């Protein structure tokens, strides 16, 4: 087995994973999230700029918000991520990450409609941040994901903006925001405040919003709702896809290595490099198993108790889904599903149940009626 080549200890899994259909008929869905209001509702973001509301299975989909006139779609553009404020039930705020008609990355705040709790009002748009993207190559590596940490701050992942055939050094440069994980306080100021413990706040020439650096295209990341750990799926260049797992404290100022390294390997191949000062990936897999990693979540639900604490991630190109657990104190993974889906995102509801988004138009719930694990050596 070579699903993870950085460790010799892998999972042997006697596993039946079920991908149960939840809803279909979407137009390029890219993410599924909950509103953190314990309503059970799910919100599905479509790349063209629409957000659909699903109250419960069997019900029809409702249009929650439409910003299709404000986004450029599709390829690496369009609406890319959605997150609700932790106090959405009170303040009605939600935040979107999209690529506008200038080709730049935008983070904007919207608010629930005063007329209906089941719609958001497009006229309430408040632009918080615009990150210019390079205009000298094919638009690419825009990222990204929005997520609130347990500290209440908004985290934003953004790719390095490089064309897929061209590596740039933007992810290492602190004077702009590309190739970074950002951290901002959206409650303390208008449009936001930089938290005082951000690692580069006050550093001459550096952007204070930066929390971590050295990322190529961190398409999807999540926080473990129990431990607070950060798990990032960072899309590789030519040979390796990687998953980064760090504690919240370790993520502060972490340099994940791109473009000095691709995964655990010097880049370009054959070049000399040193991992000194870098945060190495926890997991990686080669291009013969997939070409674009999609970061996922640790399962913290109750329906499938034997999955508790298992981290699931996938690949856009191959449709493979991996399960990762600690074995002998190290995180180790193996392929558990050959889904055949274009896995663009995973999702987590208020109860910690997990979902898989197929870019071709459907959403599935990930469950396991039986899950037995034993560690073996290969």
Coordinates of C-alpha atoms in Angstrom, one line a residue:
X1 CA 0.0 0.0 0.0
X2 CA 1.3 3.5 -0.8
X3 CA -1.6 5.8 0.1
X4 CA 0.6 7.6 2.6
X5 CA 4.4 7.3 2.0
X6 CA 5.6 9.2 5.0
X7 CA 4.8 6.4 7.4
X8 CA 5.1 2.6 7.2
X9 CA 2.2 2.1 9.5
X10 CA -1.1 2.1 7.7
X11 CA -4.7 1.3 8.6
X12 CA -6.2 -2.0 7.6
X13 CA -9.9 -1.2 7.6
X14 CA -12.8 -3.6 7.5
X15 CA -15.2 -0.9 6.5
X16 CA -18.6 -0.3 4.8
X17 CA -18.9 3.4 4.0
X18 CA -22.3 4.5 2.8
X19 CA -22.7 7.7 0.8
X20 CA -26.4 8.3 1.2
X21 CA -28.0 10.7 -1.2
X22 CA -29.3 13.9 0.5
X23 CA -30.2 16.1 -2.4
X24 CA -29.4 16.6 -6.1
X25 CA -30.0 18.9 -9.1
X26 CA -27.5 21.5 -8.1
X27 CA -25.5 23.6 -10.5
X28 CA -21.8 23.2 -9.7
X29 CA -22.2 22.9 -5.9
X30 CA -19.0 23.7 -4.1
X31 CA -19.8 23.6 -0.4
X32 CA -22.4 22.5 2.2
X33 CA -22.6 24.1 5.6
X34 CA -24.9 24.6 8.6
X35 CA -25.9 27.9 10.2
X36 CA -24.9 26.9 13.7
X37 CA -28.4 27.7 14.9
X38 CA -29.5 24.1 15.7
X39 CA -32.3 24.3 13.1
X40 CA -31.0 21.3 11.2
X41 CA -31.0 23.4 7.9
X42 CA -28.2 22.9 5.4
X43 CA -27.0 25.5 2.9
X44 CA -25.4 24.5 -0.4
X45 CA -23.3 27.1 -2.2
X46 CA -23.2 26.9 -6.0
X47 CA -20.2 28.3 -7.9
X48 CA -22.3 30.5 -10.1
X49 CA -23.3 32.5 -7.0
X50 CA -26.5 31.0 -5.6
X51 CA -27.0 29.5 -2.1
X52 CA -29.7 26.9 -1.7
X53 CA -31.5 26.1 1.6
X54 CA -32.5 22.6 2.5
X55 CA -34.6 22.3 5.6
X56 CA -35.0 18.6 5.6
X57 CA -34.7 15.7 3.3
X58 CA -37.6 15.3 1.0
X59 CA -38.3 19.0 1.0
X60 CA -37.7 21.1 -2.1
X61 CA -34.7 23.4 -2.2
X62 CA -35.2 27.1 -1.6
X63 CA -33.2 30.0 -2.9
X64 CA -31.5 31.6 0.2
X65 CA -29.3 34.1 -1.6
X66 CA -28.3 35.0 -5.2
X67 CA -25.1 37.0 -5.9
X68 CA -24.6 35.6 -9.4
X69 CA -24.4 39.1 -10.8
X70 CA -21.3 39.8 -8.7
X71 CA -19.1 36.7 -9.4
X72 CA -17.0 35.6 -12.3
X73 CA -17.7 31.9 -13.1
X74 CA -16.4 29.4 -13.4
X75 CA -13.0 27.5 -13.6
X76 CA -11.3 28.8 -10.5
X77 CA -13.7 31.7 -10.1
X78 CA -17.2 32.1 -8.8
X79 CA -18.6 31.7 -5.3
X80 CA -16.1 29.5 -3.4
X81 CA -17.0 29.4 0.2
X82 CA -19.7 30.3 2.7
X83 CA -19.8 30.5 6.5
X84 CA -22.3 31.7 9.1
X85 CA -21.4 33.8 12.1
X86 CA -21.3 31.8 15.3
X87 CA -24.1 34.1 16.6
X88 CA -26.1 33.9 13.3
X89 CA -29.2 33.1 15.3
X90 CA -28.9 36.6 16.9
X91 CA -27.2 38.8 14.4
X92 CA -28.1 37.1 11.1
X93 CA -24.6 37.5 9.6
X94 CA -23.0 35.3 7.0
X95 CA -19.8 35.6 5.0
X96 CA -18.9 34.7 1.5
X97 CA -15.7 34.3 -0.4
X98 CA -15.9 34.7 -4.1
X99 CA -14.0 35.9 -7.2
X100 CA -15.4 39.1 -8.6
X101 CA -15.5 40.3 -12.2
X102 CA -12.1 41.8 -11.9
X103 CA -10.7 38.4 -11.1
X104 CA -9.9 39.3 -7.5
X105 CA -10.8 37.4 -4.3
X106 CA -13.5 39.1 -2.2
X107 CA -14.6 38.4 1.4
X108 CA -18.0 40.0 2.0
X109 CA -20.6 40.0 4.8
X110 CA -24.4 39.6 4.2
X111 CA -27.3 39.6 6.6
X112 CA -30.5 37.6 6.9
X113 CA -33.5 39.2 5.4
X114 CA -35.8 41.2 7.8
X115 CA -38.8 39.9 5.9
X116 CA -37.9 36.2 6.0
X117 CA -35.6 34.1 8.1
X118 CA -35.2 31.7 5.1
X119 CA -33.6 34.3 2.8
X120 CA -30.6 36.6 3.0
X121 CA -30.8 40.2 1.7
X122 CA -28.4 40.9 -1.2
X123 CA -28.7 44.6 -0.5
X124 CA -26.9 44.2 2.8
X125 CA -23.6 43.4 1.2
X126 CA -20.6 44.7 3.0
X127 CA -17.2 44.2 1.4
X128 CA -14.6 43.3 4.1
X129 CA -11.5 42.5 2.1
X130 CA -10.4 42.4 -1.6
X131 CA -7.3 40.5 -2.4
X132 CA -5.9 41.3 -5.8
X133 CA -5.1 38.3 -8.0
X134 CA -2.3 38.3 -10.7
X135 CA -3.6 39.3 -14.1
X136 CA -0.5 38.1 -16.0
X137 CA -1.4 34.4 -16.2
X138 CA -4.2 31.9 -16.3
X139 CA -6.5 32.6 -13.3
X140 CA -5.8 29.9 -10.8
X141 CA -5.1 29.0 -7.2
X142 CA -7.7 31.3 -5.6
X143 CA -8.4 28.9 -2.7
X144 CA -10.3 29.1 -0.5
X145 CA -12.4 28.4 2.6
X146 CA -14.0 30.6 5.3
X147 CA -14.2 29.2 8.8
X148 CA -14.6 30.5 12.3
X149 CA -12.1 29.2 14.9
X150 CA -13.0 28.4 18.5
X151 CA -11.4 31.8 19.3
X152 CA -14.3 33.6 17.4
X153 CA -12.1 34.9 14.7
X154 CA -12.7 34.4 10.9
X155 CA -10.0 32.4 9.1
X156 CA -9.6 32.7 5.3
X157 CA -7.5 30.5 3.1
X158 CA -6.3 31.9 -0.2
X159 CA -4.1 30.3 -2.9
X160 CA -0.9 31.7 -4.3
X161 CA -2.5 32.9 -7.5
X162 CA 0.0 31.0 -9.8
X163 CA -0.8 29.3 -13.0
X164 CA -0.7 25.6 -12.6
X165 CA 2.3 25.2 -14.8
X166 CA 4.2 28.0 -13.0
X167 CA 5.5 28.2 -9.5
X168 CA 5.8 31.6 -7.8
X169 CA 7.3 32.7 -4.5
X170 CA 4.2 34.6 -3.4
X171 CA 3.4 32.1 -0.6
X172 CA 6.6 33.0 1.1
X173 CA 6.3 36.8 0.7
X174 CA 4.7 38.6 3.6
X175 CA 3.8 41.9 1.8
X176 CA 0.7 40.4 0.2
X177 CA -2.0 37.8 1.2
X178 CA -1.7 35.2 -1.5
X179 CA -0.7 31.6 -0.4
X180 CA -1.7 32.3 3.1
X181 CA -4.2 31.5 5.9
X182 CA -5.6 34.8 7.2
X183 CA -7.1 35.6 10.6
X184 CA -9.3 38.6 11.2
X185 CA -11.8 39.9 13.9
X186 CA -15.0 40.7 12.1
X187 CA -16.8 41.9 15.3
X188 CA -14.4 44.5 16.8
X189 CA -14.2 47.0 14.0
X190 CA -15.5 48.0 10.6
X191 CA -14.7 46.3 8.3
X192 CA -12.5 44.2 10.6
X193 CA -9.7 44.3 13.1
X194 CA -6.4 42.4 13.1
X195 CA -6.2 40.4 16.3
X196 CA -3.3 41.7 18.4
X197 CA -1.7 38.2 18.7
X198 CA -1.5 37.6 14.9
X199 CA 2.2 36.7 14.3
X200 CA 3.0 39.4 11.8
X201 CA 1.0 42.3 13.2
X202 CA 3.4 45.2 13.5
X203 CA 6.2 43.6 11.5
X204 CA 7.5 46.1 9.0
X205 CA 6.4 45.3 5.4
X206 CA 4.2 42.4 6.4
X207 CA 0.4 42.1 6.3
X208 CA -1.0 41.7 9.8
X209 CA -3.9 39.5 8.6
X210 CA -1.5 36.6 7.9
X211 CA -1.8 33.7 10.4
X212 CA 0.1 31.0 8.4
X213 CA 2.1 31.0 5.1
X214 CA 3.7 28.7 2.6
X215 CA 0.5 27.3 1.1
X216 CA -0.1 26.6 -2.6
X217 CA -3.8 26.2 -3.0
X218 CA -5.5 25.5 0.4
X219 CA -8.8 24.7 -1.1
X220 CA -10.5 23.2 2.0
X221 CA -9.5 23.3 5.7
X222 CA -11.4 22.7 8.9
X223 CA -11.0 23.0 12.7
X224 CA -11.6 19.9 14.8
X225 CA -14.6 21.0 16.9
X226 CA -13.3 19.0 19.9
X227 CA -9.5 19.7 19.9
X228 CA -9.4 22.9 18.0
X229 CA -6.7 21.4 15.7
X230 CA -6.4 22.8 12.2
X231 CA -6.5 20.4 9.2
X232 CA -5.6 21.7 5.8
X233 CA -5.8 20.0 2.4
X234 CA -3.2 21.8 0.2
X235 CA -3.3 21.0 -3.5
X236 CA 0.1 20.1 -4.9
X237 CA 2.0 21.1 -8.1
X238 CA 3.4 18.1 -10.0
X239 CA 3.8 15.1 -7.8
X240 CA 2.4 15.3 -4.3
X241 CA -0.8 16.2 -2.5
X242 CA -0.7 17.0 1.2
X243 CA -2.7 17.3 4.4
X244 CA -1.4 19.5 7.2
X245 CA -2.5 18.8 10.8
X246 CA -1.3 21.2 13.5
X247 CA -2.6 22.4 16.9
X248 CA -3.9 25.9 17.0
X249 CA -0.8 27.1 18.7
X250 CA 1.4 25.4 16.1
X251 CA -0.5 27.1 13.3
X252 CA 0.4 30.5 14.5
X253 CA 3.1 31.7 12.1
X254 CA 3.5 28.3 10.6
X255 CA 5.3 28.1 7.3
X256 CA 4.0 25.0 5.3
X257 CA 6.8 25.2 2.9
X258 CA 5.5 26.0 -0.6
X259 CA 7.3 26.6 -3.0
X260 CA 10.5 25.4 -1.3
X261 CA 8.9 22.0 -0.9
X262 CA 6.1 20.1 -2.4
X263 CA 4.8 17.9 0.4
X264 CA 7.9 16.4 2.0
X265 CA 10.0 16.8 -1.1
X266 CA 12.3 19.5 -2.4
X267 CA 10.8 21.6 -5.2
X268 CA 11.5 21.5 -8.0
X269 CA 12.4 17.9 -8.0
X270 CA 16.2 17.4 -7.7
X271 CA 16.7 20.9 -6.1
X272 CA 18.5 21.3 -2.8
X273 CA 16.4 22.5 0.1
X274 CA 16.2 22.4 3.8
X275 CA 13.0 21.8 5.9
X276 CA 14.5 23.9 8.7
X277 CA 11.8 26.3 9.9
X278 CA 9.1 24.6 8.0
X279 CA 6.0 22.7 9.2
X280 CA 6.0 19.4 7.4
X281 CA 2.8 17.8 6.1
X282 CA 1.3 15.1 8.2
X283 CA 0.1 13.1 5.3
X284 CA 0.8 13.1 1.6
X285 CA -0.1 11.0 -1.4
X286 CA 1.4 10.8 -4.9
X287 CA -0.2 11.8 -8.2
X288 CA -1.0 8.2 -9.2
X289 CA -3.7 8.3 -6.5
X290 CA -5.2 11.6 -7.4
X291 CA -4.4 15.1 -8.6
X292 CA -6.2 17.6 -6.3
X293 CA -6.7 17.0 -2.6
X294 CA -10.0 18.1 -0.9
X295 CA -9.5 18.6 2.8
X296 CA -12.3 17.3 5.0
X297 CA -13.3 16.9 8.7
X298 CA -12.9 14.8 11.7
X299 CA -16.1 12.9 12.4
X300 CA -17.6 14.1 15.6
X301 CA -21.2 12.9 15.1
X302 CA -23.3 10.3 16.9
X303 CA -24.9 8.3 14.1
X304 CA -21.7 6.3 13.5
X305 CA -19.9 6.1 16.8
X306 CA -17.2 3.8 15.5
X307 CA -16.1 6.7 13.2
X308 CA -15.6 9.1 16.1
X309 CA -12.3 11.0 15.7
X310 CA -11.6 9.7 12.2
X311 CA -10.5 12.3 9.7
X312 CA -11.9 12.0 6.2
X313 CA -10.4 13.7 3.1
X314 CA -10.7 13.0 -0.6
X315 CA -9.5 13.8 -4.1
X316 CA -11.3 15.8 -6.8
X317 CA -9.8 13.9 -9.7
X318 CA -9.9 10.2 -8.6
X319 CA -12.9 10.4 -6.3
X320 CA -11.0 8.5 -3.6
X321 CA -11.9 9.0 0.0
X322 CA -9.3 8.4 2.8
X323 CA -9.8 7.7 6.5
X324 CA -7.1 8.8 8.8
X325 CA -6.6 7.8 12.5
X326 CA -3.7 7.8 15.0
X327 CA -1.7 4.6 14.9
X328 CA 1.2 4.3 17.5
X329 CA 0.9 8.0 18.1
X330 CA 1.1 9.0 14.4
X331 CA -1.7 9.9 11.9
X332 CA -2.0 7.3 9.3
X333 CA -4.5 6.8 6.5
X334 CA -5.8 4.4 3.8
X335 CA -8.3 4.7 0.9
X336 CA -11.7 3.6 2.1
X337 CA -14.0 4.6 -0.8
X338 CA -13.6 4.6 -4.5
X339 CA -16.6 7.0 -4.9
X340 CA -16.4 7.9 -8.6
X341 CA -17.5 11.5 -7.5
X342 CA -15.9 14.8 -8.3
X343 CA -15.3 15.5 -4.6
X344 CA -15.2 19.3 -4.3
X345 CA -15.9 19.6 -0.6
X346 CA -16.9 17.8 2.6
X347 CA -19.3 19.4 5.1
X348 CA -20.3 19.1 8.7
X349 CA -23.7 19.8 10.3
X350 CA -24.4 21.1 13.8
X351 CA -24.5 17.5 15.1
X352 CA -21.1 16.7 13.6
X353 CA -22.4 14.4 10.8
X354 CA -20.4 14.6 7.6
X355 CA -21.4 15.2 4.0
X356 CA -19.7 14.9 0.6
X357 CA -20.3 17.4 -2.2
X358 CA -20.1 16.1 -5.8
X359 CA -19.4 19.0 -8.1
X360 CA -21.5 17.3 -10.8
X361 CA -24.6 18.2 -8.8
X362 CA -25.3 16.1 -5.7
X363 CA -24.8 16.0 -1.9
X364 CA -24.3 12.8 0.1
X365 CA -24.2 11.9 3.8
X366 CA -21.1 9.9 4.8
X367 CA -22.1 7.1 7.2
X368 CA -20.8 3.7 8.3
X369 CA -23.1 1.1 9.7
X370 CA -20.1 -1.1 10.6
X371 CA -16.6 0.1 11.2
X372 CA -13.8 -2.1 12.6
X373 CA -10.2 -1.1 12.5
X374 CA -7.0 -2.9 13.3
X375 CA -3.5 -1.6 12.7
X376 CA -1.1 -3.8 10.7
X377 CA 2.4 -3.3 9.2
X378 CA 3.1 -3.5 5.5

